[in-house]
XYZ file of C-alpha atoms in Angstrom:
457
model
C 90.086 78.251 98.113
C 91.160 81.126 100.320
C 89.404 81.104 103.711
C 89.887 82.564 107.179
C 92.435 79.831 107.890
C 93.733 78.962 104.418
C 95.853 81.164 102.140
C 95.688 80.627 98.412
C 97.131 83.187 96.011
C 95.587 83.252 92.568
C 96.236 84.833 89.197
C 92.797 86.456 89.488
C 93.969 88.629 92.395
C 97.533 89.779 91.739
C 97.290 93.231 93.272
C 96.629 96.846 92.351
C 99.901 96.858 90.464
C 101.441 93.689 89.104
C 103.558 92.649 86.154
C 101.769 90.772 83.352
C 103.599 87.447 83.355
C 102.898 85.950 86.777
C 102.908 82.167 86.807
C 100.680 79.612 88.454
C 103.829 78.018 89.896
C 104.651 81.245 91.729
C 101.107 81.421 93.067
C 101.417 77.854 94.363
C 104.766 78.541 96.038
C 103.547 81.835 97.510
C 100.481 80.104 98.911
C 102.595 77.336 100.431
C 104.974 79.616 102.306
C 102.257 82.046 103.380
C 100.211 79.165 104.756
C 103.180 77.904 106.729
C 103.803 81.396 108.024
C 100.146 81.764 109.021
C 100.137 78.480 110.929
C 103.617 78.441 112.431
C 104.592 82.035 113.243
C 103.396 84.711 115.624
C 102.588 88.181 114.269
C 105.409 89.591 116.429
C 108.774 87.916 116.167
C 109.802 88.857 119.661
C 108.350 90.545 122.708
C 110.576 93.606 122.939
C 108.202 95.981 121.171
C 110.767 96.820 118.514
C 110.761 96.553 114.750
C 113.880 95.056 113.181
C 115.123 94.952 109.644
C 117.278 92.022 108.638
C 119.812 93.196 106.086
C 122.057 90.957 104.035
C 125.747 91.862 104.066
C 127.771 89.211 102.335
C 126.966 85.982 104.182
C 125.636 87.622 107.306
C 122.327 89.065 108.423
C 122.449 92.293 110.412
C 119.635 93.268 112.768
C 118.661 96.941 112.764
C 116.280 97.674 115.598
C 113.401 100.136 115.820
C 109.766 100.228 116.997
C 107.607 97.105 116.801
C 108.815 93.692 115.740
C 106.287 92.458 113.226
C 106.316 89.457 110.942
C 106.593 90.989 107.436
C 106.388 87.731 105.491
C 102.707 88.321 104.683
C 103.776 91.623 103.071
C 106.961 90.497 101.381
C 105.698 87.396 99.582
C 102.604 88.925 97.924
C 104.710 91.902 96.835
C 107.410 89.909 95.074
C 104.703 87.606 93.689
C 103.060 90.670 92.117
C 106.420 91.777 90.719
C 106.990 88.458 88.978
C 109.196 86.535 91.408
C 109.946 82.944 90.467
C 109.005 80.097 92.835
C 112.699 79.811 93.753
C 112.922 83.507 94.640
C 109.750 83.299 96.736
C 111.090 80.275 98.593
C 114.453 81.982 99.153
C 112.887 85.096 100.670
C 110.728 82.988 102.934
C 113.654 80.862 104.109
C 115.709 83.977 104.828
C 112.999 85.591 106.918
C 111.450 82.608 108.704
C 114.679 82.004 110.612
C 113.996 84.720 113.192
C 110.233 84.303 113.551
C 108.595 83.367 116.812
C 106.333 80.306 117.103
C 102.606 80.875 117.095
C 100.546 80.365 120.240
C 97.359 78.396 120.718
C 94.203 80.399 121.333
C 92.019 79.868 124.388
C 88.443 79.115 123.403
C 87.054 80.489 126.660
C 88.800 83.806 126.012
C 87.658 83.808 122.378
C 84.097 83.283 123.576
C 84.393 86.085 126.105
C 85.611 88.523 123.435
C 82.003 88.718 122.246
C 81.374 90.771 125.387
C 82.326 94.384 124.469
C 83.699 95.037 127.955
C 86.056 92.067 127.715
C 86.953 92.923 124.118
C 87.955 96.447 125.105
C 89.757 95.329 128.275
C 92.235 93.136 126.408
C 93.086 95.649 123.654
C 96.751 96.559 123.403
C 97.904 93.346 125.113
C 100.129 91.223 122.915
C 99.384 88.101 124.984
C 95.868 88.023 123.499
C 96.901 88.106 119.832
C 96.059 84.440 119.176
C 92.688 84.859 120.874
C 91.797 87.918 118.794
C 92.959 86.037 115.683
C 90.626 83.116 116.431
C 87.822 85.579 117.208
C 88.200 87.316 113.840
C 88.537 84.024 111.987
C 85.213 82.986 113.528
C 83.673 86.294 112.439
C 84.868 85.782 108.867
C 83.570 82.212 108.838
C 80.176 83.460 110.022
C 79.790 86.681 108.058
C 82.358 86.519 105.252
C 85.176 89.043 104.874
C 82.861 91.843 103.863
C 80.533 91.392 106.814
C 83.374 90.902 109.290
C 85.253 94.022 108.195
C 82.098 96.123 108.168
C 80.957 94.836 111.569
C 84.313 94.724 113.351
C 86.154 97.684 111.817
C 83.797 100.111 110.077
C 80.611 100.040 112.163
C 81.489 103.320 113.979
C 80.789 102.003 117.470
C 83.166 101.879 120.418
C 84.704 98.488 119.631
C 85.041 99.094 115.897
C 86.530 102.560 116.365
C 89.027 101.163 118.854
C 90.275 98.807 116.133
C 90.067 101.370 113.331
C 92.361 103.880 115.023
C 94.801 101.111 115.911
C 95.009 100.260 112.194
C 97.070 103.444 111.892
C 99.341 102.638 114.831
C 102.714 100.911 114.605
C 103.791 103.078 111.661
C 100.782 101.894 109.654
C 101.629 98.195 109.848
C 98.130 96.947 110.755
C 96.508 98.740 107.828
C 99.311 97.604 105.520
C 98.503 94.056 106.610
C 94.785 94.664 106.023
C 95.614 96.104 102.630
C 97.411 92.961 101.537
C 94.478 90.865 102.709
C 91.935 92.888 100.759
C 94.105 93.524 97.699
C 95.018 89.851 97.250
C 91.632 88.541 98.486
C 93.021 86.609 101.452
C 90.619 86.289 104.413
C 93.303 84.758 106.655
C 95.523 87.819 106.218
C 92.536 90.077 106.931
C 91.981 88.177 110.194
C 95.666 88.609 111.058
C 95.414 92.342 110.369
C 92.406 92.827 112.635
C 94.067 90.846 115.431
C 97.321 92.716 114.955
C 95.486 96.033 115.280
C 93.768 94.793 118.437
C 97.070 94.271 120.250
C 98.568 97.612 119.252
C 98.408 100.591 121.598
C 95.619 103.079 120.986
C 97.469 106.350 121.597
C 97.010 107.530 118.002
C 93.224 107.392 118.462
C 92.626 110.748 120.185
C 94.573 112.569 117.456
C 92.595 110.960 114.630
C 89.201 111.314 116.303
C 89.816 114.900 117.435
C 90.982 115.821 113.941
C 87.832 114.226 112.550
C 85.694 116.451 114.769
C 87.724 119.544 113.911
C 87.603 118.809 110.188
C 83.811 118.508 110.272
C 83.584 122.064 111.593
C 86.310 123.806 109.614
C 85.703 126.182 106.744
C 89.314 125.893 105.587
C 90.306 123.378 102.919
C 93.877 123.018 101.713
C 95.897 120.467 99.791
C 98.315 118.200 101.587
C 101.373 119.875 100.066
C 100.088 123.299 101.104
C 99.759 122.007 104.665
C 103.255 120.506 104.503
C 104.558 123.931 103.505
C 102.711 125.570 106.390
C 104.033 123.078 108.929
C 107.615 123.768 107.845
C 107.183 127.444 108.624
C 105.689 126.862 112.089
C 108.636 126.447 114.479
C 106.460 125.448 117.426
C 105.192 122.394 115.590
C 108.239 121.615 113.464
C 110.511 121.560 116.521
C 108.097 119.691 118.808
C 109.781 116.318 118.302
C 113.230 115.890 119.845
C 115.998 113.581 118.733
C 115.907 111.599 121.983
C 112.135 110.983 121.948
C 111.425 107.258 121.907
C 108.474 107.774 119.581
C 108.603 111.113 117.825
C 104.890 111.175 116.996
C 103.630 110.126 120.425
C 106.294 111.667 122.657
C 107.075 114.643 120.443
C 104.291 116.019 118.261
C 101.281 114.741 120.207
C 102.845 115.453 123.609
C 104.168 118.974 122.949
C 101.961 120.404 120.198
C 98.795 118.275 119.877
C 96.421 121.175 119.233
C 98.626 122.611 116.503
C 98.851 119.214 114.813
C 95.072 118.823 114.878
C 94.610 122.365 113.536
C 96.763 121.728 110.486
C 95.587 118.195 109.803
C 91.909 119.196 109.910
C 92.453 121.444 106.896
C 92.594 118.377 104.611
C 89.201 116.940 103.800
C 87.853 114.362 101.361
C 84.466 114.727 99.687
C 82.315 111.749 98.812
C 82.869 112.471 95.113
C 86.631 113.006 95.441
C 87.880 109.572 96.431
C 90.002 108.788 93.376
C 91.522 112.264 93.104
C 92.224 112.508 96.836
C 93.772 109.016 96.906
C 96.123 110.119 94.145
C 96.846 113.366 96.008
C 97.648 111.501 99.227
C 99.974 109.169 97.312
C 101.766 111.993 95.525
C 102.251 113.990 98.725
C 103.684 110.973 100.576
C 106.105 110.291 97.730
C 107.031 113.983 97.606
C 108.074 114.280 101.244
C 109.617 110.806 101.342
C 111.695 110.917 98.180
C 112.656 114.546 98.726
C 113.904 114.061 102.306
C 117.549 113.935 101.280
C 120.576 115.482 102.973
C 123.263 116.367 100.420
C 126.161 115.761 100.325
C 125.280 112.541 102.173
C 124.371 109.316 100.396
C 120.898 109.052 98.944
C 118.680 107.241 101.459
C 114.958 107.033 102.142
C 113.595 107.716 105.603
C 112.402 104.493 107.220
C 109.276 106.036 108.759
C 108.276 108.105 105.743
C 108.736 105.044 103.542
C 105.798 103.398 105.295
C 103.566 106.290 104.240
C 104.409 105.460 100.618
C 104.269 101.681 101.015
C 100.773 101.855 102.504
C 99.416 104.252 99.874
C 98.716 101.551 97.285
C 96.076 99.898 99.447
C 93.785 102.901 99.466
C 93.257 102.456 95.741
C 92.084 98.952 96.619
C 89.876 100.131 99.485
C 87.989 102.690 97.394
C 87.213 100.045 94.743
C 85.433 97.708 97.148
C 81.674 97.923 96.519
C 80.934 96.596 100.008
C 82.669 99.526 101.755
C 80.355 102.544 101.927
C 81.515 105.860 100.500
C 81.408 107.365 103.981
C 83.775 104.701 105.293
C 86.072 105.060 102.277
C 86.332 108.761 103.084
C 87.077 107.984 106.715
C 89.822 105.478 105.878
C 91.466 107.919 103.491
C 91.221 110.962 105.738
C 92.814 109.089 108.623
C 95.692 108.161 106.295
C 96.243 111.747 105.156
C 96.171 113.035 108.728
C 98.586 110.365 109.941
C 100.961 111.198 107.065
C 100.982 114.849 108.130
C 101.846 113.873 111.705
C 104.531 111.478 110.492
C 106.092 114.139 108.282
C 106.089 116.651 111.125
C 107.616 114.204 113.597
C 110.883 113.983 111.658
C 111.430 117.776 111.836
C 109.562 118.388 108.566
C 112.577 118.569 106.233
C 112.087 120.555 103.043
C 111.564 118.097 100.182
C 114.347 118.642 97.653
C 112.797 118.002 94.252
C 116.121 118.672 92.520
C 117.489 115.587 94.272
C 114.861 113.569 92.405
C 114.895 115.396 89.066
C 118.689 115.329 88.720
C 119.354 111.940 90.302
C 122.089 109.958 88.541
C 121.151 106.255 88.670
C 123.701 103.520 89.155
C 122.295 101.938 85.988
C 120.976 104.893 83.932
C 119.636 102.644 81.199
C 117.542 100.638 83.659
C 113.805 100.395 82.955
C 111.021 99.685 85.438
C 111.216 95.993 84.514
C 114.923 95.890 85.291
C 114.338 97.610 88.620
C 111.637 95.044 89.417
C 114.110 92.249 88.729
C 116.720 93.809 90.996
C 114.338 94.418 93.879
C 112.807 90.937 93.600
C 116.302 89.510 94.097
C 117.246 91.976 96.845
C 117.537 90.225 100.197
C 115.708 92.035 102.951
C 112.368 91.747 104.740
C 110.350 93.258 101.905
C 110.461 96.999 102.535
C 112.345 97.743 99.310
C 110.052 95.748 97.024
C 106.984 97.294 98.654
C 108.426 100.752 98.034
C 109.177 100.108 94.357
C 105.736 98.612 93.704
C 104.036 101.538 95.469
C 106.048 103.998 93.366
C 104.987 102.349 90.129
C 101.378 102.358 91.266
C 101.729 106.017 92.250
C 102.962 106.901 88.783
C 99.885 105.302 87.251
C 97.228 106.933 89.426
C 98.915 110.366 89.433
C 99.454 110.608 85.670
C 96.022 112.186 84.994
C 96.945 114.969 87.441
C 100.295 116.031 85.968
C 99.082 119.612 85.425
C 97.688 119.974 88.938
C 100.016 122.030 91.208
C 98.989 119.873 94.175
C 100.913 117.035 92.514
C 104.593 117.911 92.750
C 105.956 114.517 91.712
C 105.378 113.929 88.020
C 106.747 112.673 84.704
C 110.182 111.045 84.852
C 110.559 111.702 88.586
C 108.782 108.396 89.238
C 111.389 106.303 87.448
C 114.159 108.316 89.088
C 112.599 107.608 92.488
C 112.541 103.893 91.735
C 116.234 104.076 90.823
C 116.900 105.970 94.049
C 115.073 103.295 96.029
C 116.924 100.270 94.680
C 120.277 102.041 94.456
C 120.036 103.252 98.045
C 119.292 99.849 99.562
C 122.077 98.259 97.530
C 124.497 100.998 98.638
C 126.768 100.863 101.691
C 125.517 101.691 105.168
C 122.135 101.091 106.728
C 119.527 100.870 103.980
C 117.155 103.407 105.572
C 117.892 106.654 107.373
C 115.830 107.105 110.518
C 114.318 110.557 111.142
C 115.638 112.370 108.085
C 114.958 115.903 109.303
C 117.505 115.576 112.116
C 121.178 116.169 111.320
C 122.049 113.420 113.794
C 120.337 110.836 111.593
C 122.860 111.386 108.795
C 126.083 111.380 110.782
C 126.894 107.721 110.091
C 126.430 108.020 106.326
C 129.183 108.748 103.833
C 129.405 111.733 101.540
C 128.655 111.065 97.899
C 131.412 110.895 95.317
C 132.135 114.393 94.043
C 130.716 113.552 90.609
C 127.269 113.104 92.167
C 127.209 116.468 93.930
């Protein structure tokens, strides 16, 4: 049984999208390695505040460094499980990625007790040293109130402590809410506890943007689609140029430092009604795929932007959130609006490149005959930390929820573009060079990549 301290995958909870032939043996293996990860490894695999991708190149692993160093095993294993990975493949991915993890730390029961005091709870936010204490605190909350009660009380209550955690869910390039999504989607209380604790030790700088946009949106008479807002942002030089290549964090130090009011003004134009949750979730997904897949730089190699990719990878979980009967409609709206607003800021922070739909429509796959199932097999065998498999699964899910909206102009990705995007994803990570381009709207980001063969131009 899955509990706040025990992980147990099951065939009853295989995810929003999963292949049909998942085996009990894979569930057992996935549970085993996820339990070991939960007990033995810290949520951050070092203390530098950077996120690294470990990329296989022959016999060697290459470290590619960027913001926030998070343990992705709890994302990777459920994803390949949902895509039909064998027990051997699950074990292999775990062995590859456990090698660089950091040992877990013991919690301090006196600190855990003191976290019940809101002043103490708020004082320790954003401090990585308290991760294990927050984890124990949230495990206790789940034991006492169940997952539904704990999430509603600790994340969605709309008081000072809950809001402090909610905004942090969208920090770290969406990693805390991705972690929460896996916990809810696969019905794993221990992963939900990890997600809440992970959010607690993230910085809260994204909070003012989200909360100010929420206030502005409540008072605006303007309502536009996400793609219309993307188009507007591209034509506003003050906002589009606000992030600089040498900014450490192009959202925090660029957009929100140099043009915060403009960003709030545009973001507040996207709203979600209580009766629009399914349609707006599909719209958010389609828009994220549109600006992510279209952010190419011909004649350079096809690559996906690392930061944009997280907007797509996280999209699948909002379909799960809106299906939970224990989350109120008001809170479902809030979760989704925050995601749409964060996506707009993320898009802007990489110089808002024009999405090139022709790059998707006319893409020439490495294996043109390849079906979705064949792409799943390739990505399940691909050796990385799980970003590629998450992307492919999110794309397939996106195709499914966007299909009813093919005639809606707000949905620019449609029909066979979805399969082409999946080919682009797996081909690009199997190609030479770094698997992900970083900050695709900057010419500097593409300098190290090769030009395509002439036949692909």
